[in-house]
Amino acid sequence: MACKVKVNRHGYLAFRLYWDGRESWEGTQWKDTQKNRERAEARAVLISEEIEKRTFEYLRWFPEGNRAD
């Protein structure tokens, strides 16, 4: 279970999430630059920690996410 930062085919950063047997790909509007990658990686660490502690709340991080419904 974790959160990883990936680059989509359009050159934007996205979060790849794995938790509770689920998977999700959550895009951002951040181009793949050094500053944006550092920003995304920092959030991925926080999300991964929450997933490990089982306190991760998908809607808190991604209220408009692919699995919001």
PDB file of N, CA, C, O and CB in Angstrom:
ATOM      1  N   MET A   1       0.844  -1.178   0.000  1.00  0.00           N
ATOM      2  CA  MET A   1       0.000   0.000   0.000  1.00  0.00           C
ATOM      3  C   MET A   1       0.888   1.239   0.000  1.00  0.00           C
ATOM      4  O   MET A   1       1.792   1.379   0.823  1.00  0.00           O
ATOM      5  CB  MET A   1      -0.959  -0.001   1.218  1.00  0.00           C
ATOM      6  N   ALA A   2       0.610   2.118  -0.930  1.00  0.00           N
ATOM      7  CA  ALA A   2       1.449   3.304  -1.016  1.00  0.00           C
ATOM      8  C   ALA A   2       0.869   4.323  -1.989  1.00  0.00           C
ATOM      9  O   ALA A   2      -0.155   4.102  -2.636  1.00  0.00           O
ATOM     10  CB  ALA A   2       2.861   2.923  -1.437  1.00  0.00           C
ATOM     11  N   CYS A   3       1.557   5.423  -2.059  1.00  0.00           N
ATOM     12  CA  CYS A   3       1.252   6.466  -3.024  1.00  0.00           C
ATOM     13  C   CYS A   3       2.554   6.800  -3.741  1.00  0.00           C
ATOM     14  O   CYS A   3       3.575   7.064  -3.104  1.00  0.00           O
ATOM     15  CB  CYS A   3       0.621   7.737  -2.333  1.00  0.00           C
ATOM     16  N   LYS A   4       2.509   6.787  -5.054  1.00  0.00           N
ATOM     17  CA  LYS A   4       3.687   7.092  -5.855  1.00  0.00           C
ATOM     18  C   LYS A   4       3.350   8.212  -6.827  1.00  0.00           C
ATOM     19  O   LYS A   4       2.202   8.369  -7.240  1.00  0.00           O
ATOM     20  CB  LYS A   4       4.187   5.835  -6.614  1.00  0.00           C
ATOM     21  N   VAL A   5       4.351   8.977  -7.179  1.00  0.00           N
ATOM     22  CA  VAL A   5       4.175  10.060  -8.142  1.00  0.00           C
ATOM     23  C   VAL A   5       4.646   9.552  -9.504  1.00  0.00           C
ATOM     24  O   VAL A   5       5.742   9.008  -9.635  1.00  0.00           O
ATOM     25  CB  VAL A   5       4.965  11.352  -7.707  1.00  0.00           C
ATOM     26  N   LYS A   6       3.802   9.741 -10.506  1.00  0.00           N
ATOM     27  CA  LYS A   6       4.104   9.328 -11.872  1.00  0.00           C
ATOM     28  C   LYS A   6       3.850  10.508 -12.802  1.00  0.00           C
ATOM     29  O   LYS A   6       3.260  11.511 -12.402  1.00  0.00           O
ATOM     30  CB  LYS A   6       3.251   8.090 -12.292  1.00  0.00           C
ATOM     31  N   VAL A   7       4.297  10.378 -14.036  1.00  0.00           N
ATOM     32  CA  VAL A   7       4.025  11.380 -15.063  1.00  0.00           C
ATOM     33  C   VAL A   7       3.068  10.757 -16.065  1.00  0.00           C
ATOM     34  O   VAL A   7       3.306   9.652 -16.554  1.00  0.00           O
ATOM     35  CB  VAL A   7       5.346  11.871 -15.763  1.00  0.00           C
ATOM     36  N   ASN A   8       1.981  11.465 -16.372  1.00  0.00           N
ATOM     37  CA  ASN A   8       1.045  10.921 -17.349  1.00  0.00           C
ATOM     38  C   ASN A   8       1.550  11.201 -18.767  1.00  0.00           C
ATOM     39  O   ASN A   8       2.582  11.846 -18.951  1.00  0.00           O
ATOM     40  CB  ASN A   8      -0.369  11.520 -17.143  1.00  0.00           C
ATOM     41  N   ARG A   9       0.827  10.722 -19.741  1.00  0.00           N
ATOM     42  CA  ARG A   9       1.274  10.843 -21.136  1.00  0.00           C
ATOM     43  C   ARG A   9       1.288  12.278 -21.650  1.00  0.00           C
ATOM     44  O   ARG A   9       1.865  12.555 -22.701  1.00  0.00           O
ATOM     45  CB  ARG A   9       0.390  10.013 -22.025  1.00  0.00           C
ATOM     46  N   HIS A  10       0.653  13.199 -20.911  1.00  0.00           N
ATOM     47  CA  HIS A  10       0.619  14.599 -21.303  1.00  0.00           C
ATOM     48  C   HIS A  10       1.686  15.434 -20.601  1.00  0.00           C
ATOM     49  O   HIS A  10       1.773  16.643 -20.818  1.00  0.00           O
ATOM     50  CB  HIS A  10      -0.742  15.174 -21.018  1.00  0.00           C
ATOM     51  N   GLY A  11       2.500  14.792 -19.758  1.00  0.00           N
ATOM     52  CA  GLY A  11       3.576  15.492 -19.075  1.00  0.00           C
ATOM     53  C   GLY A  11       3.183  16.098 -17.742  1.00  0.00           C
ATOM     54  O   GLY A  11       3.912  16.927 -17.198  1.00  0.00           O
ATOM     55  N   TYR A  12       2.030  15.690 -17.205  1.00  0.00           N
ATOM     56  CA  TYR A  12       1.574  16.181 -15.910  1.00  0.00           C
ATOM     57  C   TYR A  12       1.816  15.130 -14.840  1.00  0.00           C
ATOM     58  O   TYR A  12       1.824  13.932 -15.124  1.00  0.00           O
ATOM     59  CB  TYR A  12       0.086  16.562 -15.962  1.00  0.00           C
ATOM     60  N   LEU A  13       2.012  15.584 -13.610  1.00  0.00           N
ATOM     61  CA  LEU A  13       2.210  14.667 -12.497  1.00  0.00           C
ATOM     62  C   LEU A  13       0.883  14.079 -12.048  1.00  0.00           C
ATOM     63  O   LEU A  13      -0.164  14.718 -12.143  1.00  0.00           O
ATOM     64  CB  LEU A  13       2.898  15.377 -11.331  1.00  0.00           C
ATOM     65  N   ALA A  14       0.949  12.861 -11.562  1.00  0.00           N
ATOM     66  CA  ALA A  14      -0.244  12.181 -11.064  1.00  0.00           C
ATOM     67  C   ALA A  14       0.151  11.315  -9.877  1.00  0.00           C
ATOM     68  O   ALA A  14       1.304  10.904  -9.750  1.00  0.00           O
ATOM     69  CB  ALA A  14      -0.915  11.323 -12.182  1.00  0.00           C
ATOM     70  N   PHE A  15      -0.817  11.043  -9.012  1.00  0.00           N
ATOM     71  CA  PHE A  15      -0.606  10.161  -7.875  1.00  0.00           C
ATOM     72  C   PHE A  15      -1.160   8.785  -8.218  1.00  0.00           C
ATOM     73  O   PHE A  15      -2.296   8.654  -8.672  1.00  0.00           O
ATOM     74  CB  PHE A  15      -1.274  10.729  -6.590  1.00  0.00           C
ATOM     75  N   ARG A  16      -0.349   7.773  -7.997  1.00  0.00           N
ATOM     76  CA  ARG A  16      -0.797   6.390  -8.169  1.00  0.00           C
ATOM     77  C   ARG A  16      -0.995   5.833  -6.770  1.00  0.00           C
ATOM     78  O   ARG A  16      -0.036   5.687  -6.012  1.00  0.00           O
ATOM     79  CB  ARG A  16       0.239   5.520  -9.009  1.00  0.00           C
ATOM     80  N   LEU A  17      -2.243   5.522  -6.427  1.00  0.00           N
ATOM     81  CA  LEU A  17      -2.586   5.098  -5.070  1.00  0.00           C
ATOM     82  C   LEU A  17      -2.907   3.616  -5.014  1.00  0.00           C
ATOM     83  O   LEU A  17      -3.548   3.069  -5.911  1.00  0.00           O
ATOM     84  CB  LEU A  17      -3.765   5.902  -4.548  1.00  0.00           C
ATOM     85  N   TYR A  18      -2.451   2.974  -3.942  1.00  0.00           N
ATOM     86  CA  TYR A  18      -2.770   1.581  -3.649  1.00  0.00           C
ATOM     87  C   TYR A  18      -3.141   1.518  -2.169  1.00  0.00           C
ATOM     88  O   TYR A  18      -2.292   1.762  -1.312  1.00  0.00           O
ATOM     89  CB  TYR A  18      -1.559   0.612  -3.994  1.00  0.00           C
ATOM     90  N   TRP A  19      -4.407   1.191  -1.854  1.00  0.00           N
ATOM     91  CA  TRP A  19      -4.821   1.097  -0.452  1.00  0.00           C
ATOM     92  C   TRP A  19      -6.029   0.187  -0.330  1.00  0.00           C
ATOM     93  O   TRP A  19      -6.904   0.184  -1.196  1.00  0.00           O
ATOM     94  CB  TRP A  19      -5.139   2.494   0.126  1.00  0.00           C
ATOM     95  N   ASP A  20      -6.073  -0.571   0.726  1.00  0.00           N
ATOM     96  CA  ASP A  20      -7.204  -1.467   1.026  1.00  0.00           C
ATOM     97  C   ASP A  20      -7.656  -2.283  -0.191  1.00  0.00           C
ATOM     98  O   ASP A  20      -8.855  -2.447  -0.421  1.00  0.00           O
ATOM     99  CB  ASP A  20      -8.380  -0.655   1.554  1.00  0.00           C
ATOM    100  N   GLY A  21      -6.713  -2.783  -0.954  1.00  0.00           N
ATOM    101  CA  GLY A  21      -7.055  -3.575  -2.128  1.00  0.00           C
ATOM    102  C   GLY A  21      -7.569  -2.767  -3.303  1.00  0.00           C
ATOM    103  O   GLY A  21      -8.041  -3.334  -4.288  1.00  0.00           O
ATOM    104  N   ARG A  22      -7.483  -1.466  -3.212  1.00  0.00           N
ATOM    105  CA  ARG A  22      -7.950  -0.571  -4.282  1.00  0.00           C
ATOM    106  C   ARG A  22      -6.760   0.074  -4.970  1.00  0.00           C
ATOM    107  O   ARG A  22      -5.668   0.176  -4.410  1.00  0.00           O
ATOM    108  CB  ARG A  22      -8.901   0.518  -3.722  1.00  0.00           C
ATOM    109  N   GLU A  23      -7.000   0.502  -6.187  1.00  0.00           N
ATOM    110  CA  GLU A  23      -6.005   1.262  -6.927  1.00  0.00           C
ATOM    111  C   GLU A  23      -6.696   2.477  -7.535  1.00  0.00           C
ATOM    112  O   GLU A  23      -7.873   2.425  -7.892  1.00  0.00           O
ATOM    113  CB  GLU A  23      -5.321   0.388  -8.030  1.00  0.00           C
ATOM    114  N   SER A  24      -5.953   3.559  -7.644  1.00  0.00           N
ATOM    115  CA  SER A  24      -6.508   4.750  -8.269  1.00  0.00           C
ATOM    116  C   SER A  24      -5.376   5.589  -8.855  1.00  0.00           C
ATOM    117  O   SER A  24      -4.266   5.619  -8.324  1.00  0.00           O
ATOM    118  CB  SER A  24      -7.333   5.575  -7.251  1.00  0.00           C
ATOM    119  N   TRP A  25      -5.671   6.249  -9.930  1.00  0.00           N
ATOM    120  CA  TRP A  25      -4.744   7.144 -10.608  1.00  0.00           C
ATOM    121  C   TRP A  25      -5.366   8.529 -10.530  1.00  0.00           C
ATOM    122  O   TRP A  25      -6.399   8.781 -11.151  1.00  0.00           O
ATOM    123  CB  TRP A  25      -4.468   6.699 -12.108  1.00  0.00           C
ATOM    124  N   GLU A  26      -4.745   9.429  -9.772  1.00  0.00           N
ATOM    125  CA  GLU A  26      -5.306  10.773  -9.563  1.00  0.00           C
ATOM    126  C   GLU A  26      -4.394  11.830 -10.186  1.00  0.00           C
ATOM    127  O   GLU A  26      -3.273  12.050  -9.728  1.00  0.00           O
ATOM    128  CB  GLU A  26      -5.501  11.058  -8.049  1.00  0.00           C
ATOM    129  N   GLY A  27      -4.885  12.461 -11.209  1.00  0.00           N
ATOM    130  CA  GLY A  27      -4.094  13.461 -11.914  1.00  0.00           C
ATOM    131  C   GLY A  27      -4.025  14.786 -11.185  1.00  0.00           C
ATOM    132  O   GLY A  27      -4.842  15.087 -10.314  1.00  0.00           O
ATOM    133  N   THR A  28      -3.036  15.564 -11.559  1.00  0.00           N
ATOM    134  CA  THR A  28      -2.885  16.936 -11.058  1.00  0.00           C
ATOM    135  C   THR A  28      -2.823  17.864 -12.264  1.00  0.00           C
ATOM    136  O   THR A  28      -2.817  17.410 -13.408  1.00  0.00           O
ATOM    137  CB  THR A  28      -1.597  17.089 -10.154  1.00  0.00           C
ATOM    138  N   GLN A  29      -2.777  19.134 -12.006  1.00  0.00           N
ATOM    139  CA  GLN A  29      -2.598  20.114 -13.082  1.00  0.00           C
ATOM    140  C   GLN A  29      -1.182  20.667 -13.044  1.00  0.00           C
ATOM    141  O   GLN A  29      -0.913  21.758 -13.547  1.00  0.00           O
ATOM    142  CB  GLN A  29      -3.631  21.263 -12.964  1.00  0.00           C
ATOM    143  N   TRP A  30      -0.279  19.899 -12.438  1.00  0.00           N
ATOM    144  CA  TRP A  30       1.111  20.326 -12.298  1.00  0.00           C
ATOM    145  C   TRP A  30       1.967  19.695 -13.379  1.00  0.00           C
ATOM    146  O   TRP A  30       2.038  18.471 -13.491  1.00  0.00           O
ATOM    147  CB  TRP A  30       1.656  19.964 -10.910  1.00  0.00           C
ATOM    148  N   LYS A  31       2.624  20.541 -14.184  1.00  0.00           N
ATOM    149  CA  LYS A  31       3.590  20.047 -15.160  1.00  0.00           C
ATOM    150  C   LYS A  31       4.755  19.397 -14.413  1.00  0.00           C
ATOM    151  O   LYS A  31       5.012  19.720 -13.253  1.00  0.00           O
ATOM    152  CB  LYS A  31       4.093  21.202 -16.088  1.00  0.00           C
ATOM    153  N   ASP A  32       5.449  18.494 -15.074  1.00  0.00           N
ATOM    154  CA  ASP A  32       6.569  17.787 -14.467  1.00  0.00           C
ATOM    155  C   ASP A  32       7.811  18.676 -14.453  1.00  0.00           C
ATOM    156  O   ASP A  32       8.657  18.606 -15.344  1.00  0.00           O
ATOM    157  CB  ASP A  32       6.854  16.475 -15.222  1.00  0.00           C
ATOM    158  N   THR A  33       7.898  19.517 -13.412  1.00  0.00           N
ATOM    159  CA  THR A  33       9.080  20.345 -13.188  1.00  0.00           C
ATOM    160  C   THR A  33       9.695  19.915 -11.861  1.00  0.00           C
ATOM    161  O   THR A  33       9.059  19.217 -11.071  1.00  0.00           O
ATOM    162  CB  THR A  33       8.721  21.881 -13.186  1.00  0.00           C
ATOM    163  N   GLN A  34      10.919  20.330 -11.623  1.00  0.00           N
ATOM    164  CA  GLN A  34      11.594  19.951 -10.376  1.00  0.00           C
ATOM    165  C   GLN A  34      10.808  20.428  -9.152  1.00  0.00           C
ATOM    166  O   GLN A  34      10.617  19.667  -8.203  1.00  0.00           O
ATOM    167  CB  GLN A  34      13.019  20.531 -10.343  1.00  0.00           C
ATOM    168  N   LYS A  35      10.357  21.667  -9.169  1.00  0.00           N
ATOM    169  CA  LYS A  35       9.603  22.223  -8.043  1.00  0.00           C
ATOM    170  C   LYS A  35       8.287  21.468  -7.825  1.00  0.00           C
ATOM    171  O   LYS A  35       7.958  21.106  -6.695  1.00  0.00           O
ATOM    172  CB  LYS A  35       9.321  23.713  -8.278  1.00  0.00           C
ATOM    173  N   ASN A  36       7.543  21.234  -8.898  1.00  0.00           N
ATOM    174  CA  ASN A  36       6.277  20.519  -8.778  1.00  0.00           C
ATOM    175  C   ASN A  36       6.480  19.073  -8.353  1.00  0.00           C
ATOM    176  O   ASN A  36       5.680  18.536  -7.588  1.00  0.00           O
ATOM    177  CB  ASN A  36       5.524  20.567 -10.091  1.00  0.00           C
ATOM    178  N   ARG A  37       7.546  18.435  -8.841  1.00  0.00           N
ATOM    179  CA  ARG A  37       7.818  17.055  -8.445  1.00  0.00           C
ATOM    180  C   ARG A  37       8.124  16.988  -6.946  1.00  0.00           C
ATOM    181  O   ARG A  37       7.657  16.077  -6.263  1.00  0.00           O
ATOM    182  CB  ARG A  37       8.996  16.474  -9.267  1.00  0.00           C
ATOM    183  N   GLU A  38       8.895  17.932  -6.437  1.00  0.00           N
ATOM    184  CA  GLU A  38       9.189  17.965  -4.991  1.00  0.00           C
ATOM    185  C   GLU A  38       7.895  18.150  -4.198  1.00  0.00           C
ATOM    186  O   GLU A  38       7.687  17.500  -3.173  1.00  0.00           O
ATOM    187  CB  GLU A  38      10.197  19.111  -4.654  1.00  0.00           C
ATOM    188  N   ARG A  39       7.050  19.019  -4.668  1.00  0.00           N
ATOM    189  CA  ARG A  39       5.755  19.276  -4.033  1.00  0.00           C
ATOM    190  C   ARG A  39       4.896  18.003  -4.016  1.00  0.00           C
ATOM    191  O   ARG A  39       4.311  17.657  -2.990  1.00  0.00           O
ATOM    192  CB  ARG A  39       5.010  20.415  -4.769  1.00  0.00           C
ATOM    193  N   ALA A  40       4.827  17.321  -5.145  1.00  0.00           N
ATOM    194  CA  ALA A  40       4.035  16.091  -5.247  1.00  0.00           C
ATOM    195  C   ALA A  40       4.636  14.978  -4.401  1.00  0.00           C
ATOM    196  O   ALA A  40       3.902  14.249  -3.735  1.00  0.00           O
ATOM    197  CB  ALA A  40       3.932  15.638  -6.707  1.00  0.00           C
ATOM    198  N   GLU A  41       5.950  14.836  -4.414  1.00  0.00           N
ATOM    199  CA  GLU A  41       6.611  13.787  -3.624  1.00  0.00           C
ATOM    200  C   GLU A  41       6.363  13.999  -2.134  1.00  0.00           C
ATOM    201  O   GLU A  41       6.168  13.033  -1.396  1.00  0.00           O
ATOM    202  CB  GLU A  41       8.130  13.765  -3.911  1.00  0.00           C
ATOM    203  N   ALA A  42       6.368  15.250  -1.685  1.00  0.00           N
ATOM    204  CA  ALA A  42       6.105  15.533  -0.268  1.00  0.00           C
ATOM    205  C   ALA A  42       4.687  15.104   0.104  1.00  0.00           C
ATOM    206  O   ALA A  42       4.470  14.525   1.169  1.00  0.00           O
ATOM    207  CB  ALA A  42       6.308  17.039   0.037  1.00  0.00           C
ATOM    208  N   ARG A  43       3.730  15.386  -0.765  1.00  0.00           N
ATOM    209  CA  ARG A  43       2.346  14.956  -0.502  1.00  0.00           C
ATOM    210  C   ARG A  43       2.227  13.441  -0.548  1.00  0.00           C
ATOM    211  O   ARG A  43       1.487  12.851   0.239  1.00  0.00           O
ATOM    212  CB  ARG A  43       1.379  15.587  -1.520  1.00  0.00           C
ATOM    213  N   ALA A  44       2.944  12.811  -1.457  1.00  0.00           N
ATOM    214  CA  ALA A  44       2.902  11.350  -1.568  1.00  0.00           C
ATOM    215  C   ALA A  44       3.420  10.687  -0.295  1.00  0.00           C
ATOM    216  O   ALA A  44       2.910   9.647   0.122  1.00  0.00           O
ATOM    217  CB  ALA A  44       3.724  10.880  -2.776  1.00  0.00           C
ATOM    218  N   VAL A  45       4.427  11.288   0.316  1.00  0.00           N
ATOM    219  CA  VAL A  45       4.947  10.755   1.577  1.00  0.00           C
ATOM    220  C   VAL A  45       3.875  10.832   2.659  1.00  0.00           C
ATOM    221  O   VAL A  45       3.665   9.868   3.394  1.00  0.00           O
ATOM    222  CB  VAL A  45       6.216  11.526   2.018  1.00  0.00           C
ATOM    223  N   LEU A  46       3.197  11.970   2.760  1.00  0.00           N
ATOM    224  CA  LEU A  46       2.134  12.123   3.761  1.00  0.00           C
ATOM    225  C   LEU A  46       0.989  11.139   3.510  1.00  0.00           C
ATOM    226  O   LEU A  46       0.476  10.521   4.443  1.00  0.00           O
ATOM    227  CB  LEU A  46       1.597  13.564   3.754  1.00  0.00           C
ATOM    228  N   ILE A  47       0.601  11.002   2.260  1.00  0.00           N
ATOM    229  CA  ILE A  47      -0.478  10.075   1.920  1.00  0.00           C
ATOM    230  C   ILE A  47      -0.055   8.648   2.252  1.00  0.00           C
ATOM    231  O   ILE A  47      -0.838   7.893   2.829  1.00  0.00           O
ATOM    232  CB  ILE A  47      -0.857  10.195   0.423  1.00  0.00           C
ATOM    233  N   SER A  48       1.163   8.271   1.898  1.00  0.00           N
ATOM    234  CA  SER A  48       1.655   6.922   2.179  1.00  0.00           C
ATOM    235  C   SER A  48       1.681   6.637   3.673  1.00  0.00           C
ATOM    236  O   SER A  48       1.354   5.533   4.108  1.00  0.00           O
ATOM    237  CB  SER A  48       3.049   6.735   1.593  1.00  0.00           C
ATOM    238  N   GLU A  49       2.071   7.633   4.454  1.00  0.00           N
ATOM    239  CA  GLU A  49       2.074   7.458   5.918  1.00  0.00           C
ATOM    240  C   GLU A  49       0.662   7.214   6.439  1.00  0.00           C
ATOM    241  O   GLU A  49       0.452   6.365   7.306  1.00  0.00           O
ATOM    242  CB  GLU A  49       2.685   8.697   6.612  1.00  0.00           C
ATOM    243  N   GLU A  50      -0.303   7.958   5.909  1.00  0.00           N
ATOM    244  CA  GLU A  50      -1.691   7.766   6.330  1.00  0.00           C
ATOM    245  C   GLU A  50      -2.197   6.384   5.908  1.00  0.00           C
ATOM    246  O   GLU A  50      -2.919   5.729   6.659  1.00  0.00           O
ATOM    247  CB  GLU A  50      -2.592   8.869   5.734  1.00  0.00           C
ATOM    248  N   ILE A  51      -1.821   5.952   4.723  1.00  0.00           N
ATOM    249  CA  ILE A  51      -2.231   4.626   4.265  1.00  0.00           C
ATOM    250  C   ILE A  51      -1.660   3.557   5.194  1.00  0.00           C
ATOM    251  O   ILE A  51      -2.365   2.623   5.577  1.00  0.00           O
ATOM    252  CB  ILE A  51      -1.770   4.381   2.807  1.00  0.00           C
ATOM    253  N   GLU A  52      -0.394   3.692   5.552  1.00  0.00           N
ATOM    254  CA  GLU A  52       0.241   2.723   6.455  1.00  0.00           C
ATOM    255  C   GLU A  52      -0.424   2.710   7.829  1.00  0.00           C
ATOM    256  O   GLU A  52      -0.590   1.651   8.434  1.00  0.00           O
ATOM    257  CB  GLU A  52       1.730   3.038   6.605  1.00  0.00           C
ATOM    258  N   LYS A  53      -0.804   3.891   8.319  1.00  0.00           N
ATOM    259  CA  LYS A  53      -1.451   3.992   9.637  1.00  0.00           C
ATOM    260  C   LYS A  53      -2.942   3.653   9.579  1.00  0.00           C
ATOM    261  O   LYS A  53      -3.613   3.585  10.609  1.00  0.00           O
ATOM    262  CB  LYS A  53      -1.270   5.400  10.202  1.00  0.00           C
ATOM    263  N   ARG A  54      -3.446   3.442   8.372  1.00  0.00           N
ATOM    264  CA  ARG A  54      -4.872   3.168   8.141  1.00  0.00           C
ATOM    265  C   ARG A  54      -5.761   4.347   8.549  1.00  0.00           C
ATOM    266  O   ARG A  54      -6.884   4.160   9.017  1.00  0.00           O
ATOM    267  CB  ARG A  54      -5.296   1.918   8.910  1.00  0.00           C
ATOM    268  N   THR A  55      -5.241   5.556   8.364  1.00  0.00           N
ATOM    269  CA  THR A  55      -6.018   6.765   8.639  1.00  0.00           C
ATOM    270  C   THR A  55      -6.293   7.549   7.357  1.00  0.00           C
ATOM    271  O   THR A  55      -6.809   8.666   7.402  1.00  0.00           O
ATOM    272  CB  THR A  55      -5.280   7.653   9.650  1.00  0.00           C
ATOM    273  N   PHE A  56      -5.950   6.961   6.228  1.00  0.00           N
ATOM    274  CA  PHE A  56      -6.118   7.628   4.935  1.00  0.00           C
ATOM    275  C   PHE A  56      -7.596   7.822   4.613  1.00  0.00           C
ATOM    276  O   PHE A  56      -8.386   6.879   4.650  1.00  0.00           O
ATOM    277  CB  PHE A  56      -5.435   6.818   3.819  1.00  0.00           C
ATOM    278  N   GLU A  57      -7.950   9.067   4.295  1.00  0.00           N
ATOM    279  CA  GLU A  57      -9.308   9.411   3.881  1.00  0.00           C
ATOM    280  C   GLU A  57      -9.233   9.959   2.452  1.00  0.00           C
ATOM    281  O   GLU A  57      -8.818  11.095   2.222  1.00  0.00           O
ATOM    282  CB  GLU A  57      -9.965  10.459   4.868  1.00  0.00           C
ATOM    283  N   TYR A  58      -9.635   9.143   1.533  1.00  0.00           N
ATOM    284  CA  TYR A  58      -9.546   9.476   0.116  1.00  0.00           C
ATOM    285  C   TYR A  58     -10.174  10.832  -0.203  1.00  0.00           C
ATOM    286  O   TYR A  58      -9.565  11.655  -0.887  1.00  0.00           O
ATOM    287  CB  TYR A  58     -10.213   8.396  -0.708  1.00  0.00           C
ATOM    288  N   LEU A  59     -11.379  11.062   0.285  1.00  0.00           N
ATOM    289  CA  LEU A  59     -12.091  12.297  -0.053  1.00  0.00           C
ATOM    290  C   LEU A  59     -11.450  13.549   0.533  1.00  0.00           C
ATOM    291  O   LEU A  59     -11.627  14.644   0.000  1.00  0.00           O
ATOM    292  CB  LEU A  59     -13.511  12.205   0.418  1.00  0.00           C
ATOM    293  N   ARG A  60     -10.718  13.397   1.611  1.00  0.00           N
ATOM    294  CA  ARG A  60     -10.020  14.559   2.175  1.00  0.00           C
ATOM    295  C   ARG A  60      -8.914  15.015   1.219  1.00  0.00           C
ATOM    296  O   ARG A  60      -8.706  16.214   1.034  1.00  0.00           O
ATOM    297  CB  ARG A  60      -9.425  14.220   3.576  1.00  0.00           C
ATOM    298  N   TRP A  61      -8.211  14.062   0.618  1.00  0.00           N
ATOM    299  CA  TRP A  61      -7.120  14.380  -0.294  1.00  0.00           C
ATOM    300  C   TRP A  61      -7.607  14.658  -1.713  1.00  0.00           C
ATOM    301  O   TRP A  61      -7.059  15.511  -2.412  1.00  0.00           O
ATOM    302  CB  TRP A  61      -6.122  13.248  -0.311  1.00  0.00           C
ATOM    303  N   PHE A  62      -8.642  13.931  -2.130  1.00  0.00           N
ATOM    304  CA  PHE A  62      -9.114  14.030  -3.511  1.00  0.00           C
ATOM    305  C   PHE A  62     -10.636  14.179  -3.555  1.00  0.00           C
ATOM    306  O   PHE A  62     -11.328  13.253  -3.976  1.00  0.00           O
ATOM    307  CB  PHE A  62      -8.677  12.793  -4.317  1.00  0.00           C
ATOM    308  N   PRO A  63     -11.168  15.329  -3.129  1.00  0.00           N
ATOM    309  CA  PRO A  63     -12.622  15.508  -3.079  1.00  0.00           C
ATOM    310  C   PRO A  63     -13.287  15.409  -4.462  1.00  0.00           C
ATOM    311  O   PRO A  63     -14.467  15.067  -4.548  1.00  0.00           O
ATOM    312  CB  PRO A  63     -12.946  16.855  -2.457  1.00  0.00           C
ATOM    313  N   GLU A  64     -12.573  15.693  -5.505  1.00  0.00           N
ATOM    314  CA  GLU A  64     -13.098  15.604  -6.864  1.00  0.00           C
ATOM    315  C   GLU A  64     -12.434  14.448  -7.618  1.00  0.00           C
ATOM    316  O   GLU A  64     -12.428  14.434  -8.849  1.00  0.00           O
ATOM    317  CB  GLU A  64     -12.877  16.936  -7.615  1.00  0.00           C
ATOM    318  N   GLY A  65     -11.883  13.494  -6.894  1.00  0.00           N
ATOM    319  CA  GLY A  65     -11.121  12.402  -7.491  1.00  0.00           C
ATOM    320  C   GLY A  65     -11.949  11.415  -8.284  1.00  0.00           C
ATOM    321  O   GLY A  65     -13.179  11.472  -8.293  1.00  0.00           O
ATOM    322  N   ASN A  66     -11.258  10.516  -8.946  1.00  0.00           N
ATOM    323  CA  ASN A  66     -11.889   9.509  -9.800  1.00  0.00           C
ATOM    324  C   ASN A  66     -12.805   8.575  -9.030  1.00  0.00           C
ATOM    325  O   ASN A  66     -13.741   8.021  -9.607  1.00  0.00           O
ATOM    326  CB  ASN A  66     -10.835   8.704 -10.508  1.00  0.00           C
ATOM    327  N   ARG A  67     -12.560   8.387  -7.748  1.00  0.00           N
ATOM    328  CA  ARG A  67     -13.374   7.488  -6.934  1.00  0.00           C
ATOM    329  C   ARG A  67     -14.198   8.245  -5.898  1.00  0.00           C
ATOM    330  O   ARG A  67     -14.581   7.674  -4.877  1.00  0.00           O
ATOM    331  CB  ARG A  67     -12.489   6.468  -6.242  1.00  0.00           C
ATOM    332  N   ALA A  68     -14.470   9.501  -6.145  1.00  0.00           N
ATOM    333  CA  ALA A  68     -15.197  10.333  -5.196  1.00  0.00           C
ATOM    334  C   ALA A  68     -16.625   9.847  -4.970  1.00  0.00           C
ATOM    335  O   ALA A  68     -17.183  10.051  -3.892  1.00  0.00           O
ATOM    336  CB  ALA A  68     -15.217  11.761  -5.676  1.00  0.00           C
ATOM    337  N   ASP A  69     -17.210   9.219  -5.957  1.00  0.00           N
ATOM    338  CA  ASP A  69     -18.574   8.742  -5.786  1.00  0.00           C
ATOM    339  C   ASP A  69     -18.528   7.364  -5.178  1.00  0.00           C
ATOM    340  O   ASP A  69     -19.573   6.758  -4.941  1.00  0.00           O
ATOM    341  CB  ASP A  69     -19.343   8.729  -7.127  1.00  0.00           C
TER     342      ASP A  69
END
